[in-house]
Coordinates of C-alpha atoms in Angstrom, one line a residue:
Chain A
X359 CA 95.1 91.8 118.5
X360 CA 96.7 89.1 116.4
X361 CA 100.3 88.6 117.1
X362 CA 101.4 88.0 113.5
X363 CA 99.7 91.1 112.3
X364 CA 101.4 93.2 115.0
X365 CA 104.7 91.7 114.0
X366 CA 104.1 92.3 110.3
X367 CA 103.0 95.9 110.9
X368 CA 106.0 96.5 113.1
X369 CA 108.4 95.2 110.5
X370 CA 106.7 97.2 107.8
X371 CA 106.6 100.3 109.9
X372 CA 110.3 100.1 110.8
X373 CA 111.2 99.5 107.2
X374 CA 109.4 102.6 106.1
X375 CA 110.7 104.6 109.0
X376 CA 107.4 105.4 110.6
X377 CA 106.2 103.9 113.8
X378 CA 102.5 104.5 114.0
X379 CA 100.9 102.0 116.4
X380 CA 98.6 104.2 118.2
X381 CA 94.9 103.8 117.8
X382 CA 93.5 106.9 116.2
X383 CA 89.8 107.7 116.6
X384 CA 87.8 108.2 113.5
X385 CA 86.8 111.9 113.2
X386 CA 83.6 113.2 114.6
X387 CA 82.9 115.5 111.7
X388 CA 79.7 115.5 109.8
X389 CA 79.6 114.8 106.1
X390 CA 77.3 117.2 104.3
X391 CA 77.2 117.1 100.5
X392 CA 75.1 119.6 98.6
X393 CA 73.2 120.3 101.8
X394 CA 72.4 116.7 102.5
X395 CA 73.8 115.1 105.6
X396 CA 75.1 111.6 105.1
X397 CA 74.7 109.0 107.8
X398 CA 78.3 108.1 108.5
X399 CA 77.6 106.5 111.9
X400 CA 74.7 104.1 112.5
X401 CA 73.7 101.7 115.2
X402 CA 74.9 98.2 114.1
X403 CA 72.2 95.6 113.2
X404 CA 71.7 92.7 115.5
X405 CA 74.4 90.1 115.4
X406 CA 77.1 92.7 114.3
X407 CA 80.5 92.6 116.0
X408 CA 80.5 96.4 116.4
X409 CA 78.1 98.6 118.3
X410 CA 78.3 101.2 115.7
X411 CA 79.0 101.0 112.0
X412 CA 81.3 103.7 110.6
X413 CA 81.8 105.1 107.1
X414 CA 85.3 104.9 105.8
X415 CA 85.1 108.7 105.3
X416 CA 85.6 109.1 109.0
X417 CA 89.1 107.5 108.7
X418 CA 90.5 109.6 106.0
X419 CA 92.8 112.7 106.1
X420 CA 91.1 116.1 106.0
X421 CA 91.9 116.7 102.3
X422 CA 90.3 113.4 101.2
X423 CA 87.3 114.1 103.3
X424 CA 87.0 117.6 101.8
X425 CA 87.2 116.3 98.3
X426 CA 84.2 114.0 98.9
X427 CA 82.3 116.7 100.6
X428 CA 82.5 119.0 97.5
X429 CA 80.3 117.4 94.8
X430 CA 81.9 119.6 92.1
X431 CA 85.5 118.9 93.0
X432 CA 84.9 115.2 93.5
X433 CA 86.2 113.6 90.2
X434 CA 83.8 110.7 90.8
X435 CA 81.0 113.0 89.6
X436 CA 82.5 112.9 86.1
X437 CA 81.7 109.2 86.1
X438 CA 78.1 109.8 87.2
X439 CA 77.7 112.1 84.2
X440 CA 79.3 109.6 81.9
X441 CA 76.9 107.0 83.4
X442 CA 74.0 109.1 82.5
X443 CA 75.1 109.3 78.9
X444 CA 75.4 105.5 78.8
X445 CA 71.9 105.2 80.4
X446 CA 70.5 107.2 77.5
X447 CA 72.5 105.6 74.7
X448 CA 71.1 102.8 72.5
X449 CA 73.3 99.7 72.4
X450 CA 72.7 96.1 71.1
X451 CA 70.7 94.4 68.4
X452 CA 67.3 95.4 69.8
X453 CA 67.9 99.1 69.5
X454 CA 67.3 99.9 73.1
X455 CA 69.0 102.0 75.8
X456 CA 68.5 101.6 79.6
X457 CA 66.1 104.6 79.3
X458 CA 63.9 102.8 76.7
X459 CA 62.5 100.6 79.5
X460 CA 63.5 102.4 82.7
X461 CA 62.9 106.0 81.6
X462 CA 64.2 108.6 84.0
X463 CA 66.7 107.0 86.3
X464 CA 66.2 109.7 88.9
X465 CA 62.7 108.3 89.4
X466 CA 62.9 104.6 88.4
X467 CA 66.3 103.9 90.1
X468 CA 65.7 106.1 93.1
X469 CA 67.0 104.2 96.3
X470 CA 67.2 101.0 94.3
X471 CA 71.0 100.6 94.7
X472 CA 70.8 100.9 98.5
X473 CA 69.1 97.4 98.6
X474 CA 71.6 95.5 96.4
X475 CA 72.7 92.8 96.3
X476 CA 69.3 91.2 96.3
X477 CA 67.9 87.7 95.6
X478 CA 67.6 86.7 92.0
X479 CA 65.0 84.0 91.8
X480 CA 65.9 83.1 88.2
X481 CA 69.6 82.4 88.7
X482 CA 69.0 81.3 92.4
X483 CA 71.8 83.5 93.6
X484 CA 72.3 87.1 94.8
X485 CA 72.6 89.7 92.1
X486 CA 74.4 92.9 92.3
X487 CA 74.1 96.1 90.2
X488 CA 76.8 95.1 87.7
X489 CA 75.2 91.7 87.1
X490 CA 71.7 93.3 86.9
X491 CA 73.0 95.6 84.2
X492 CA 74.5 92.6 82.3
X493 CA 71.2 90.8 82.6
X494 CA 69.4 93.7 81.0
X495 CA 72.0 94.0 78.3
X496 CA 72.0 90.4 77.3
X497 CA 68.3 89.6 77.8
X498 CA 66.6 92.9 76.9
X499 CA 68.9 94.9 74.7
X500 CA 70.6 92.2 72.7
X501 CA 74.0 93.6 73.8
X502 CA 77.0 91.8 75.2
X503 CA 77.7 91.6 78.9
X504 CA 80.4 94.1 80.0
X505 CA 83.9 92.8 80.6
X506 CA 84.7 93.1 84.4
X507 CA 85.7 96.6 85.2
X508 CA 85.1 98.0 81.7
X509 CA 85.0 101.8 81.9
X510 CA 81.3 101.8 80.9
X511 CA 80.4 99.2 83.5
X512 CA 82.0 101.3 86.3
X513 CA 80.4 104.5 85.1
X514 CA 76.9 103.0 84.7
X515 CA 77.1 101.2 88.0
X516 CA 78.2 104.5 89.6
X517 CA 75.3 106.4 88.0
X518 CA 72.7 103.8 89.2
X519 CA 74.1 103.7 92.7
X520 CA 74.2 107.5 92.8
X521 CA 70.4 107.5 92.5
X522 CA 70.4 106.2 96.1
X523 CA 72.8 108.9 97.3
X524 CA 72.2 109.4 101.0
X525 CA 69.8 106.5 101.4
X526 CA 70.7 104.1 104.1
X527 CA 72.0 100.6 103.1
X528 CA 69.5 97.9 103.9
X529 CA 69.4 94.3 102.5
X530 CA 66.5 91.9 102.5
X531 CA 68.0 88.7 103.8
X532 CA 64.6 87.0 104.1
X533 CA 64.3 86.6 100.3
X534 CA 65.2 83.3 98.8
X535 CA 68.5 81.9 100.1
X536 CA 70.0 85.2 101.0
X537 CA 70.6 84.1 104.5
X538 CA 72.7 81.1 103.5
X539 CA 74.8 83.4 101.2
X540 CA 75.2 85.8 104.2
X541 CA 76.4 82.8 106.3
X542 CA 78.9 81.8 103.7
X543 CA 80.1 85.4 103.4
X544 CA 80.5 85.6 107.1
X545 CA 82.6 82.4 107.1
X546 CA 84.8 83.9 104.4
X547 CA 85.2 87.2 106.3
X548 CA 86.7 85.4 109.2
X549 CA 88.8 82.9 107.3
X550 CA 92.5 83.6 107.1
X551 CA 94.0 83.3 103.6
X552 CA 97.2 83.8 101.8
X553 CA 100.8 83.7 102.7
X554 CA 100.2 86.5 105.1
X555 CA 97.5 84.5 106.8
X556 CA 95.0 87.4 107.1
X557 CA 91.3 87.4 107.2
X558 CA 89.1 90.4 106.3
X559 CA 88.5 90.7 110.0
X560 CA 92.2 90.8 110.9
X561 CA 92.4 94.4 109.5
X562 CA 88.8 95.6 109.4
X563 CA 87.6 94.3 112.7
X564 CA 90.4 93.4 115.0
X565 CA 92.6 96.3 113.9
X566 CA 90.0 98.8 112.9
X567 CA 91.2 102.3 113.9
X568 CA 94.8 101.2 114.0
X569 CA 97.4 102.0 111.4
X570 CA 99.0 99.5 109.0
X571 CA 102.0 101.4 108.0
X572 CA 100.5 104.8 107.1
X573 CA 97.0 103.5 106.4
X574 CA 94.3 104.2 108.9
X575 CA 92.3 101.0 108.9
X576 CA 88.5 101.5 108.5
X577 CA 85.7 99.0 109.0
X578 CA 86.0 98.2 105.3
X579 CA 82.5 99.3 104.4
X580 CA 80.9 98.9 101.0
X581 CA 78.5 101.9 101.1
X582 CA 80.8 104.2 99.0
X583 CA 81.4 101.8 96.1
X584 CA 82.1 102.3 93.3
X585 CA 84.5 104.7 94.9
X586 CA 86.9 107.3 93.4
X587 CA 90.3 106.1 94.6
X588 CA 93.1 108.6 94.7
X589 CA 95.7 105.9 94.1
X590 CA 94.2 104.8 90.7
X591 CA 92.7 108.3 90.1
X592 CA 89.7 106.3 88.8
X593 CA 86.6 104.6 89.9
X594 CA 87.2 101.3 91.7
X595 CA 84.5 98.7 91.9
X596 CA 83.8 96.7 95.1
X597 CA 84.9 93.4 93.5
X598 CA 88.1 95.0 92.3
X599 CA 88.8 96.2 95.9
X600 CA 87.9 92.8 97.5
X601 CA 90.2 91.1 95.0
X602 CA 92.9 93.6 95.8
X603 CA 92.7 93.0 99.5
X604 CA 92.8 89.2 98.9
X605 CA 95.9 89.7 96.6
X606 CA 97.5 91.7 99.3
X607 CA 97.2 88.7 101.7
X608 CA 99.1 86.9 98.9
X609 CA 96.3 84.5 98.2
X610 CA 94.8 83.4 94.9
X611 CA 92.2 85.9 93.9
X612 CA 88.7 84.6 93.3
X613 CA 87.1 85.8 90.0
X614 CA 84.8 88.9 90.1
X615 CA 81.2 87.9 90.6
X616 CA 82.2 84.4 91.6
X617 CA 80.1 82.7 94.3
X618 CA 82.9 83.4 96.8
X619 CA 82.9 87.2 96.1
X620 CA 79.1 87.5 95.8
X621 CA 78.7 85.9 99.2
X622 CA 81.3 88.3 100.6
X623 CA 79.5 91.2 98.9
X624 CA 76.3 90.2 100.7
X625 CA 77.9 89.9 104.1
X626 CA 80.2 93.0 103.8
X627 CA 77.3 95.2 102.5
X628 CA 75.2 94.0 105.5
X629 CA 78.0 95.0 107.8
X630 CA 77.3 98.6 106.7
X631 CA 73.5 98.5 107.3
X632 CA 72.2 102.0 108.0
X633 CA 75.1 103.9 106.4
X634 CA 74.2 106.3 103.6
X635 CA 75.1 105.3 100.1
X636 CA 78.0 107.6 99.4
X637 CA 78.7 106.6 95.8
X638 CA 80.9 108.2 94.4
X639 CA 82.8 108.2 97.7
X640 CA 86.5 109.4 97.7
X641 CA 89.1 107.1 99.3
X642 CA 92.9 107.0 99.3
Chain B
X1414 CA 86.9 107.1 79.6
X1415 CA 85.2 108.3 76.5
X1416 CA 86.0 111.7 75.0
X1417 CA 87.2 114.1 77.7
X1418 CA 84.2 116.0 79.0
X1419 CA 84.5 119.3 80.9
X1420 CA 82.5 120.5 83.8
X1421 CA 82.5 124.1 84.9
X1422 CA 81.0 125.9 87.9
X1423 CA 80.3 129.6 87.5
X1424 CA 77.8 131.6 89.5
X1425 CA 74.7 132.6 87.5
X1426 CA 74.8 136.2 88.7
X1427 CA 77.1 138.7 90.4
X1428 CA 77.4 142.4 91.2
X1429 CA 79.5 144.6 89.0
X1430 CA 83.1 144.5 90.1
X1431 CA 82.6 141.4 92.2
X1432 CA 85.3 138.7 92.3
X1433 CA 83.7 135.3 91.8
X1434 CA 85.1 131.7 92.3
X1435 CA 85.2 129.5 89.2
X1436 CA 85.8 125.7 89.3
X1437 CA 86.6 123.4 86.4
X1438 CA 87.1 119.7 86.0
X1439 CA 87.7 117.6 83.0
X1440 CA 87.9 113.8 82.6
X1441 CA 91.4 113.0 81.3
X1442 CA 94.0 110.3 82.1
X1443 CA 96.9 112.6 81.9
X1444 CA 99.3 109.9 80.8
X1445 CA 102.6 111.1 82.2
X1446 CA 105.0 109.3 79.9
X1447 CA 106.6 107.8 83.0
X1448 CA 104.6 104.5 83.0
X1449 CA 105.3 101.3 81.2
X1450 CA 102.9 98.8 79.8
X1451 CA 102.9 95.1 80.6
X1452 CA 105.5 94.5 77.8
X1453 CA 107.8 97.0 79.4
X1454 CA 107.4 99.6 76.8
X1455 CA 107.0 103.2 77.9
X1456 CA 103.5 104.5 77.4
X1457 CA 103.9 107.7 75.5
X1458 CA 103.0 111.0 77.2
X1459 CA 99.5 112.3 76.5
X1460 CA 98.3 115.1 78.7
X1461 CA 96.3 118.2 78.6
X1462 CA 99.2 120.8 78.5
X1463 CA 97.2 124.1 78.6
X1464 CA 94.1 125.4 80.2
X1465 CA 92.7 128.9 79.7
X1466 CA 89.7 130.9 80.7
X1467 CA 88.6 134.1 79.0
X1468 CA 85.7 136.4 79.6
X1469 CA 84.1 138.3 76.7
X1470 CA 87.3 137.5 74.7
X1471 CA 89.7 138.8 77.3
X1472 CA 92.1 136.5 79.2
X1473 CA 91.2 135.8 82.9
X1474 CA 93.4 133.0 83.9
X1475 CA 95.5 130.3 82.3
X1476 CA 97.8 127.4 83.3
X1477 CA 100.7 125.6 81.6
X1478 CA 100.4 122.0 82.7
X1479 CA 103.0 119.3 83.1
X1480 CA 102.7 115.6 83.6
X1481 CA 102.7 116.1 87.3
X1482 CA 99.1 117.3 87.2
X1483 CA 96.8 114.6 88.4
X1484 CA 94.4 112.7 86.2
X1485 CA 91.0 114.5 85.8
X1486 CA 92.6 118.0 86.1
X1487 CA 90.9 120.4 88.4
X1488 CA 91.2 124.1 88.7
X1489 CA 89.8 126.7 91.1
X1490 CA 90.5 130.4 90.5
X1491 CA 88.8 133.8 90.5
X1492 CA 87.4 136.2 88.0
X1493 CA 86.5 139.9 88.4
X1494 CA 83.4 140.7 86.4
X1495 CA 82.3 144.2 85.5
X1496 CA 79.6 143.3 82.9
X1497 CA 77.4 140.5 81.9
X1498 CA 78.9 138.1 79.5
X1499 CA 80.3 134.7 78.7
X1500 CA 83.2 132.7 80.0
X1501 CA 85.0 130.5 77.6
X1502 CA 87.2 127.6 78.8
X1503 CA 89.7 125.7 76.6
X1504 CA 91.8 122.6 77.3
X1505 CA 94.5 121.7 74.8
X1506 CA 95.5 118.1 74.5
X1507 CA 98.9 116.8 73.4
X1508 CA 97.0 114.9 70.6
X1509 CA 95.9 118.1 69.1
X1510 CA 92.3 118.1 70.4
X1511 CA 90.9 121.1 72.0
X1512 CA 88.0 120.7 74.5
X1513 CA 85.9 123.8 75.2
X1514 CA 83.0 124.8 77.5
X1515 CA 81.1 128.1 78.1
X1516 CA 79.1 129.6 80.9
X1517 CA 77.2 132.9 81.0
X1518 CA 77.0 135.2 84.0
X1519 CA 74.5 138.0 84.6
X1520 CA 76.1 141.1 86.2
X1521 CA 73.9 143.8 87.8
Chain C
X559 CA 109.8 87.9 122.0
X560 CA 110.1 84.3 120.7
X561 CA 109.9 84.2 117.0
X562 CA 108.7 80.9 115.5
X563 CA 109.1 79.8 111.9
X564 CA 105.8 81.3 110.7
X565 CA 106.6 84.6 112.3
X566 CA 110.0 84.6 110.8
X567 CA 108.5 84.2 107.4
X568 CA 106.1 87.0 108.1
X569 CA 109.0 89.1 109.1
X570 CA 110.7 88.7 105.8
X571 CA 107.5 89.1 103.9
X572 CA 106.8 92.3 105.7
X573 CA 110.2 93.6 104.9
X574 CA 109.9 92.6 101.3
X575 CA 106.5 94.2 101.1
X576 CA 107.7 97.4 102.6
X577 CA 110.5 97.4 100.1
X578 CA 108.4 96.8 97.0
X579 CA 105.8 99.3 98.2
X580 CA 108.3 102.1 98.2
X581 CA 109.1 101.7 94.6
X582 CA 106.7 103.9 92.5
X583 CA 108.2 105.5 89.4
X584 CA 111.5 104.2 88.5
X585 CA 113.5 106.9 86.7
X586 CA 116.0 109.2 88.4
X587 CA 114.4 111.8 90.5
X588 CA 114.9 115.5 90.1
X589 CA 116.7 117.0 93.0
X590 CA 117.0 120.4 94.6
X591 CA 119.5 121.7 92.0
X592 CA 117.1 121.0 89.1
X593 CA 114.4 122.9 90.9
X594 CA 116.8 125.7 91.8
X595 CA 117.6 126.0 88.1
X596 CA 113.9 126.4 87.2
X597 CA 113.5 129.0 89.9
X598 CA 116.5 131.0 88.6
X599 CA 115.1 130.9 85.1
X600 CA 111.6 131.9 86.2
X601 CA 112.9 134.7 88.5
X602 CA 115.2 136.1 85.8
X603 CA 118.1 135.8 88.1
X604 CA 116.5 137.6 91.0
X605 CA 116.7 136.0 94.5
X606 CA 113.2 135.2 95.6
X607 CA 112.0 136.9 98.8
X608 CA 109.8 135.3 101.4
X609 CA 106.4 136.6 102.2
X610 CA 103.4 137.7 100.1
X611 CA 102.9 134.2 98.7
X612 CA 101.3 131.3 100.6
X613 CA 101.4 127.7 99.4
X614 CA 98.9 125.3 100.9
X615 CA 99.3 121.6 100.6
X616 CA 98.5 118.7 103.0
X617 CA 101.2 117.9 105.6
X618 CA 100.4 114.2 104.9
X619 CA 99.1 113.2 101.5
X620 CA 97.1 109.9 101.7
X621 CA 98.2 109.1 98.1
X622 CA 100.8 110.8 96.0
X623 CA 98.7 110.5 92.9
X624 CA 96.2 113.2 93.9
X625 CA 97.5 115.9 96.1
X626 CA 95.6 119.2 96.4
X627 CA 97.8 122.3 96.1
X628 CA 96.7 126.0 96.4
X629 CA 98.6 129.2 96.1
X630 CA 97.6 132.7 97.2
X631 CA 99.5 135.9 96.6
X632 CA 98.7 139.1 98.5
X633 CA 98.1 141.6 95.7
X634 CA 95.5 144.2 94.8
X635 CA 95.6 142.8 91.2
X636 CA 95.3 146.3 89.7
X637 CA 97.7 149.1 88.7
X638 CA 101.3 148.3 89.6
X639 CA 100.4 145.7 92.2
X640 CA 99.9 142.7 89.9
X641 CA 100.9 139.1 90.0
X642 CA 102.0 137.9 86.6
X643 CA 102.7 134.2 87.1
X644 CA 103.0 131.6 89.8
X645 CA 105.1 128.5 89.2
X646 CA 104.7 125.3 91.2
X647 CA 107.6 122.9 91.5
X648 CA 107.9 119.5 93.1
X649 CA 111.6 119.1 94.1
X650 CA 111.5 115.3 94.4
X651 CA 109.6 114.3 91.2
X652 CA 111.3 112.8 88.1
X653 CA 110.8 116.3 86.6
X654 CA 110.3 119.2 89.0
X655 CA 107.7 121.1 86.8
X656 CA 104.1 120.9 87.9
X657 CA 102.3 123.9 86.6
X658 CA 102.5 127.6 85.9
X659 CA 99.5 129.8 86.6
X660 CA 99.1 133.1 84.6
X661 CA 97.0 135.9 86.1
X662 CA 95.5 139.1 84.7
X663 CA 93.7 142.1 86.1
X664 CA 90.5 140.2 85.3
X665 CA 91.6 137.4 87.7
X666 CA 90.5 139.7 90.6
X667 CA 92.6 137.7 93.1
X668 CA 95.9 135.9 92.6
X669 CA 94.6 132.6 93.9
X670 CA 94.5 129.1 92.3
X671 CA 94.0 125.5 93.3
X672 CA 94.8 122.3 91.4
X673 CA 95.8 118.7 92.1
X674 CA 99.2 117.2 91.5
X675 CA 101.2 114.0 91.6
X676 CA 104.1 113.6 94.0
X677 CA 106.4 110.6 93.6
X678 CA 107.6 110.6 97.2
X679 CA 107.8 112.8 100.3
X680 CA 109.4 116.0 99.2
X681 CA 109.3 119.8 99.2
X682 CA 106.7 121.6 97.1
X683 CA 107.7 125.1 96.0
X684 CA 105.6 128.0 94.7
X685 CA 107.3 131.1 93.2
X686 CA 105.4 134.3 92.3
X687 CA 106.6 136.8 89.7
X688 CA 105.1 140.2 90.1
X689 CA 104.5 142.7 87.3
X690 CA 107.3 144.9 88.7
X691 CA 109.7 142.0 88.4
X692 CA 110.0 141.2 92.1
X693 CA 109.8 137.5 93.1
X694 CA 108.5 135.7 96.1
X695 CA 108.7 132.1 97.2
X696 CA 107.1 129.7 99.6
X697 CA 108.0 126.1 100.3
X698 CA 106.3 123.2 102.1
X699 CA 107.2 119.6 102.8
X700 CA 104.5 117.1 101.9
X701 CA 104.8 113.6 103.3
X702 CA 103.5 111.0 100.9
X703 CA 102.3 107.9 102.5
X704 CA 102.3 104.3 101.2
X705 CA 99.2 102.2 101.7
X706 CA 99.0 99.4 104.2
X707 CA 99.7 96.4 102.0
X708 CA 100.9 98.4 99.0
X709 CA 97.3 97.8 97.8

């Protein structure tokens, strides 16, 4: 383990008055939601640093785990419902809603979100669900692109991703230049940034399972995003969380949907290959 | 979020005299009045301050709520049903709005 | 341990981080006397007894913004054996009031669950007032944790 990180964690722990250094195993519980068992442990794809990829759910406290397991109590489901309303609401100059072209999302969007981000031949870069929505809005609906993290963007993304609920994450890296974006994302994942000199891997690979102050460090998987975060008591998008992590290293934050974060999204999503889409997951 | 929207979970049927579990959830920020905006001004309190559930017009359960209730308020409680009928749920907002929902139950 | 310049910087950064992370809501916190006053009002001057009421809350809350809390009072909920109200208090919040549940004979059971905000590690208190005027109380400490990087 990195010496600086240990030191930082030690100082932080002493300052707060808790000394939690011990590695704590992720739990072995099964996550069953509405009778559907989620894949929270999956064999890692070739070239992955871990043998097994683990859902962040396994690292949470019992109450947080229980909240995600109860699809009624999970406040994230409010946003799924709101997303469904947006799906069926006409917006923009052309008088169309999502449903005007895509009809019933439970059929047309089924399992779609489990394979994003994917290659977009037109823009020659990876496209995620938020950008795909914006593309539909500007090109097909005559509506404006959403502002990053607008409430409707988060709700609609959550609704679309929810149509893949339980489906294992799998990206197609053979399409277009996906592989080179993956390569770039991997490089970023291991690059230390910020005044604290931390890479994604410092916490989510080298220290996975350890505690940073009171936080039980997970593998930093993307399969639950957008996720209902107890801290914000709101949905949190993947790019918001990645920016937050980067801010916490005290580095300049890249813009949402920038090349830097799109590459990271491709790579981080791949690191969770085989895990069920848990959107809307519940995290701390 | 848009206009607060309630969700309720009530069993479709029950036996006479049975106690059933009811769950309710509503989207609401529950602005506590403790936060400040980026100009340093206190964001005024705006919460749902009262929740009530009645069955066929008679009170079952209610709650006086304070700003310490989390965003998107959730309640789980029980109701004893002796006859078929309708549950009515109301949430009262500080801004004067009242949000309602209903659910029927078949009692045999 | 030899501490070089970079590590020294990290040290102070870590300390600063831990410091800022601990600040949540700024105003003066309620304290036990404020909660005691509420209990006295609610209990109509009676001293609360232990037993009958069970308060369930996590030992460690991963985030203070959303903490599940449940109460259960042993009662037949009919005739003279009725629970009128249960008040929840958070001793260490800026204001100790959280919620007051009101039950009726149609409640069937004096049980309820909700989710609350806790500003810091503190005692959570539940007080039940029965129809016959007797009062029961339970108390539990909930540790509120602070995220790794304050993020």
